[in-house]
């Protein structure tokens, strides 16, 4: 978790977005109070395609 003052966040939005990509969450503060929380949305996992798994048979 990273905390950034709102004046810094509005002055440098590009660095704010880059930090959001690298950190779990970014808290934007105003007067030492949290006012916004930015969290990265994880990419959804790709759905498995039917029939794509390899079959393995037990050999005895």
CSV table of N, CA and C in Angstrom, one decimal:
chain,number,residue,atom,x,y,z
A,1,UNK,N,0.8,-1.2,0.0
A,1,UNK,CA,0.0,0.0,0.0
A,1,UNK,C,0.9,1.2,0.0
A,2,UNK,N,0.5,2.2,-0.8
A,2,UNK,CA,1.3,3.4,-0.9
A,2,UNK,C,0.4,4.6,-0.8
A,3,UNK,N,0.8,5.6,0.0
A,3,UNK,CA,0.0,6.8,0.2
A,3,UNK,C,0.6,8.0,-0.5
A,4,UNK,N,-0.3,8.7,-1.2
A,4,UNK,CA,0.1,9.9,-2.0
A,4,UNK,C,-0.8,11.0,-1.7
A,5,UNK,N,-0.2,12.2,-1.5
A,5,UNK,CA,-1.0,13.4,-1.3
A,5,UNK,C,-1.8,13.8,-2.5
A,6,UNK,N,-3.0,14.3,-2.4
A,6,UNK,CA,-3.8,14.7,-3.6
A,6,UNK,C,-3.1,15.7,-4.5
A,7,UNK,N,-2.3,16.6,-3.9
A,7,UNK,CA,-1.7,17.6,-4.8
A,7,UNK,C,-0.6,16.9,-5.7
A,8,UNK,N,0.1,15.9,-5.1
A,8,UNK,CA,1.0,15.1,-5.9
A,8,UNK,C,0.3,14.3,-7.0
A,9,UNK,N,-0.8,13.7,-6.6
A,9,UNK,CA,-1.6,12.9,-7.6
A,9,UNK,C,-2.1,13.7,-8.7
A,10,UNK,N,-2.6,14.9,-8.5
A,10,UNK,CA,-3.1,15.7,-9.6
A,10,UNK,C,-2.0,16.3,-10.4
A,11,UNK,N,-0.9,16.5,-9.8
A,11,UNK,CA,0.3,17.1,-10.6
A,11,UNK,C,0.9,16.1,-11.5
A,12,UNK,N,0.9,14.9,-11.1
A,12,UNK,CA,1.6,13.8,-11.8
A,12,UNK,C,0.8,12.6,-12.0
A,13,UNK,N,-0.3,12.7,-12.8
A,13,UNK,CA,-1.2,11.5,-12.9
A,13,UNK,C,-0.5,10.3,-13.6
A,14,UNK,N,0.5,10.6,-14.5
A,14,UNK,CA,1.1,9.4,-15.1
A,14,UNK,C,1.9,8.6,-14.1
A,15,UNK,N,2.6,9.2,-13.2
A,15,UNK,CA,3.3,8.4,-12.2
A,15,UNK,C,2.4,7.7,-11.3
A,16,UNK,N,1.2,8.3,-11.0
A,16,UNK,CA,0.2,7.7,-10.2
A,16,UNK,C,-0.3,6.4,-10.8
A,17,UNK,N,-0.6,6.5,-12.1
A,17,UNK,CA,-1.0,5.3,-12.8
A,17,UNK,C,0.0,4.2,-12.9
A,18,UNK,N,1.3,4.6,-13.1
A,18,UNK,CA,2.4,3.6,-13.1
A,18,UNK,C,2.5,3.0,-11.7
A,19,UNK,N,2.4,3.8,-10.7
A,19,UNK,CA,2.5,3.2,-9.3
A,19,UNK,C,1.4,2.3,-9.0
A,20,UNK,N,0.2,2.6,-9.6
A,20,UNK,CA,-1.0,1.7,-9.4
A,20,UNK,C,-0.7,0.3,-10.1
A,21,UNK,N,0.0,0.3,-11.2
A,21,UNK,CA,0.3,-0.9,-11.8
A,21,UNK,C,1.3,-1.8,-11.0
A,22,UNK,N,2.2,-1.1,-10.3
A,22,UNK,CA,3.2,-1.8,-9.6
A,22,UNK,C,2.9,-2.2,-8.2
A,23,UNK,N,2.0,-1.4,-7.5
A,23,UNK,CA,1.6,-1.6,-6.1
A,23,UNK,C,0.3,-2.4,-6.1
A,24,UNK,N,-0.1,-2.9,-4.9
A,24,UNK,CA,-1.4,-3.5,-4.6
A,24,UNK,C,-2.5,-2.5,-4.7
A,25,UNK,N,-2.2,-1.4,-3.9
A,25,UNK,CA,-3.2,-0.3,-3.9
A,25,UNK,C,-2.5,1.0,-3.6
A,26,UNK,N,-3.2,2.1,-4.0
A,26,UNK,CA,-2.7,3.5,-3.8
A,26,UNK,C,-3.8,4.2,-3.0
A,27,UNK,N,-3.4,4.8,-2.0
A,27,UNK,CA,-4.3,5.6,-1.2
A,27,UNK,C,-4.0,7.1,-1.4
A,28,UNK,N,-5.0,7.9,-1.8
A,28,UNK,CA,-4.8,9.3,-2.0
A,28,UNK,C,-5.3,10.0,-0.8
A,29,UNK,N,-4.4,10.9,-0.2
A,29,UNK,CA,-4.7,11.5,1.0
A,29,UNK,C,-5.0,13.0,0.9
A,30,UNK,N,-5.8,13.6,1.7
A,30,UNK,CA,-6.0,15.0,1.8
A,30,UNK,C,-6.2,15.4,3.2
A,31,UNK,N,-5.3,16.3,3.7
A,31,UNK,CA,-5.3,16.7,5.1
A,31,UNK,C,-5.1,15.5,6.0
A,32,UNK,N,-4.2,14.6,5.6
A,32,UNK,CA,-3.9,13.4,6.4
A,32,UNK,C,-5.1,12.4,6.5
A,33,UNK,N,-6.1,12.5,5.7
A,33,UNK,CA,-7.2,11.7,5.7
A,33,UNK,C,-7.3,11.0,4.3
A,34,UNK,N,-7.6,9.7,4.3
A,34,UNK,CA,-7.7,9.0,3.0
A,34,UNK,C,-9.0,9.4,2.3
A,35,UNK,N,-8.9,9.7,1.0
A,35,UNK,CA,-10.1,10.1,0.3
A,35,UNK,C,-10.4,9.2,-0.9
A,36,UNK,N,-9.4,8.6,-1.5
A,36,UNK,CA,-9.5,7.7,-2.6
A,36,UNK,C,-8.6,6.5,-2.4
A,37,UNK,N,-9.1,5.4,-2.9
A,37,UNK,CA,-8.2,4.2,-3.0
A,37,UNK,C,-8.3,3.7,-4.4
A,38,UNK,N,-7.1,3.5,-5.0
A,38,UNK,CA,-7.0,3.0,-6.4
A,38,UNK,C,-6.4,1.6,-6.3
A,39,UNK,N,-7.1,0.7,-6.8
A,39,UNK,CA,-6.6,-0.7,-6.9
A,39,UNK,C,-6.6,-1.2,-8.3
A,40,UNK,N,-5.7,-2.0,-8.6
A,40,UNK,CA,-5.6,-2.6,-10.0
A,40,UNK,C,-6.6,-3.7,-10.1
A,41,UNK,N,-7.3,-3.7,-11.2
A,41,UNK,CA,-8.2,-4.9,-11.5
A,41,UNK,C,-7.3,-5.9,-12.2
A,42,UNK,N,-7.3,-7.1,-11.6
A,42,UNK,CA,-6.5,-8.2,-12.2
A,42,UNK,C,-7.1,-8.6,-13.5
A,43,UNK,N,-6.3,-9.0,-14.4
A,43,UNK,CA,-6.8,-9.6,-15.7
A,43,UNK,C,-7.5,-10.9,-15.4
A,44,UNK,N,-8.7,-11.0,-16.0
A,44,UNK,CA,-9.4,-12.3,-15.8
A,44,UNK,C,-8.6,-13.5,-16.5
A,45,UNK,N,-8.7,-14.6,-15.8
A,45,UNK,CA,-8.0,-15.8,-16.4
A,45,UNK,C,-8.8,-16.2,-17.6
A,46,UNK,N,-8.0,-16.7,-18.6
A,46,UNK,CA,-8.6,-17.2,-19.8
A,46,UNK,C,-9.4,-18.5,-19.5
A,47,UNK,N,-10.5,-18.6,-20.1
A,47,UNK,CA,-11.3,-19.8,-19.9
A,47,UNK,C,-10.6,-21.0,-20.6
A,48,UNK,N,-10.8,-22.1,-20.0
A,48,UNK,CA,-10.2,-23.3,-20.6
A,48,UNK,C,-11.0,-23.7,-21.9
A,49,UNK,N,-10.3,-24.1,-22.9
A,49,UNK,CA,-10.9,-24.5,-24.1
A,49,UNK,C,-11.3,-26.0,-24.0
A,50,UNK,N,-12.5,-26.3,-24.3
A,50,UNK,CA,-12.9,-27.7,-24.3
A,50,UNK,C,-12.0,-28.6,-25.2
A,51,UNK,N,-11.5,-29.7,-24.6
A,51,UNK,CA,-10.7,-30.6,-25.4
A,51,UNK,C,-9.2,-30.3,-25.4
A,52,UNK,N,-8.8,-29.3,-24.7
A,52,UNK,CA,-7.4,-28.9,-24.8
A,52,UNK,C,-6.5,-29.6,-23.8
A,53,UNK,N,-7.1,-30.3,-22.9
A,53,UNK,CA,-6.3,-31.1,-21.9
A,53,UNK,C,-5.8,-32.4,-22.5
A,54,UNK,N,-4.6,-32.7,-22.1
A,54,UNK,CA,-4.0,-34.0,-22.6
A,54,UNK,C,-4.6,-35.1,-21.7
A,55,UNK,N,-4.9,-36.2,-22.3
A,55,UNK,CA,-5.4,-37.4,-21.6
A,55,UNK,C,-4.2,-38.2,-21.1
A,56,UNK,N,-4.3,-38.7,-19.9
A,56,UNK,CA,-3.2,-39.6,-19.5
A,56,UNK,C,-3.9,-40.8,-18.9
A,57,UNK,N,-3.5,-42.0,-19.4
A,57,UNK,CA,-4.1,-43.2,-18.9
A,57,UNK,C,-3.1,-43.9,-18.0
A,58,UNK,N,-3.7,-44.5,-17.0
A,58,UNK,CA,-2.8,-45.3,-16.1
A,58,UNK,C,-2.4,-46.5,-16.7
A,59,UNK,N,-1.1,-46.8,-16.7
A,59,UNK,CA,-0.5,-48.0,-17.2
A,59,UNK,C,-0.1,-48.9,-16.1
A,60,UNK,N,-0.6,-50.1,-16.1
A,60,UNK,CA,-0.2,-51.0,-15.0
A,60,UNK,C,0.6,-52.2,-15.5
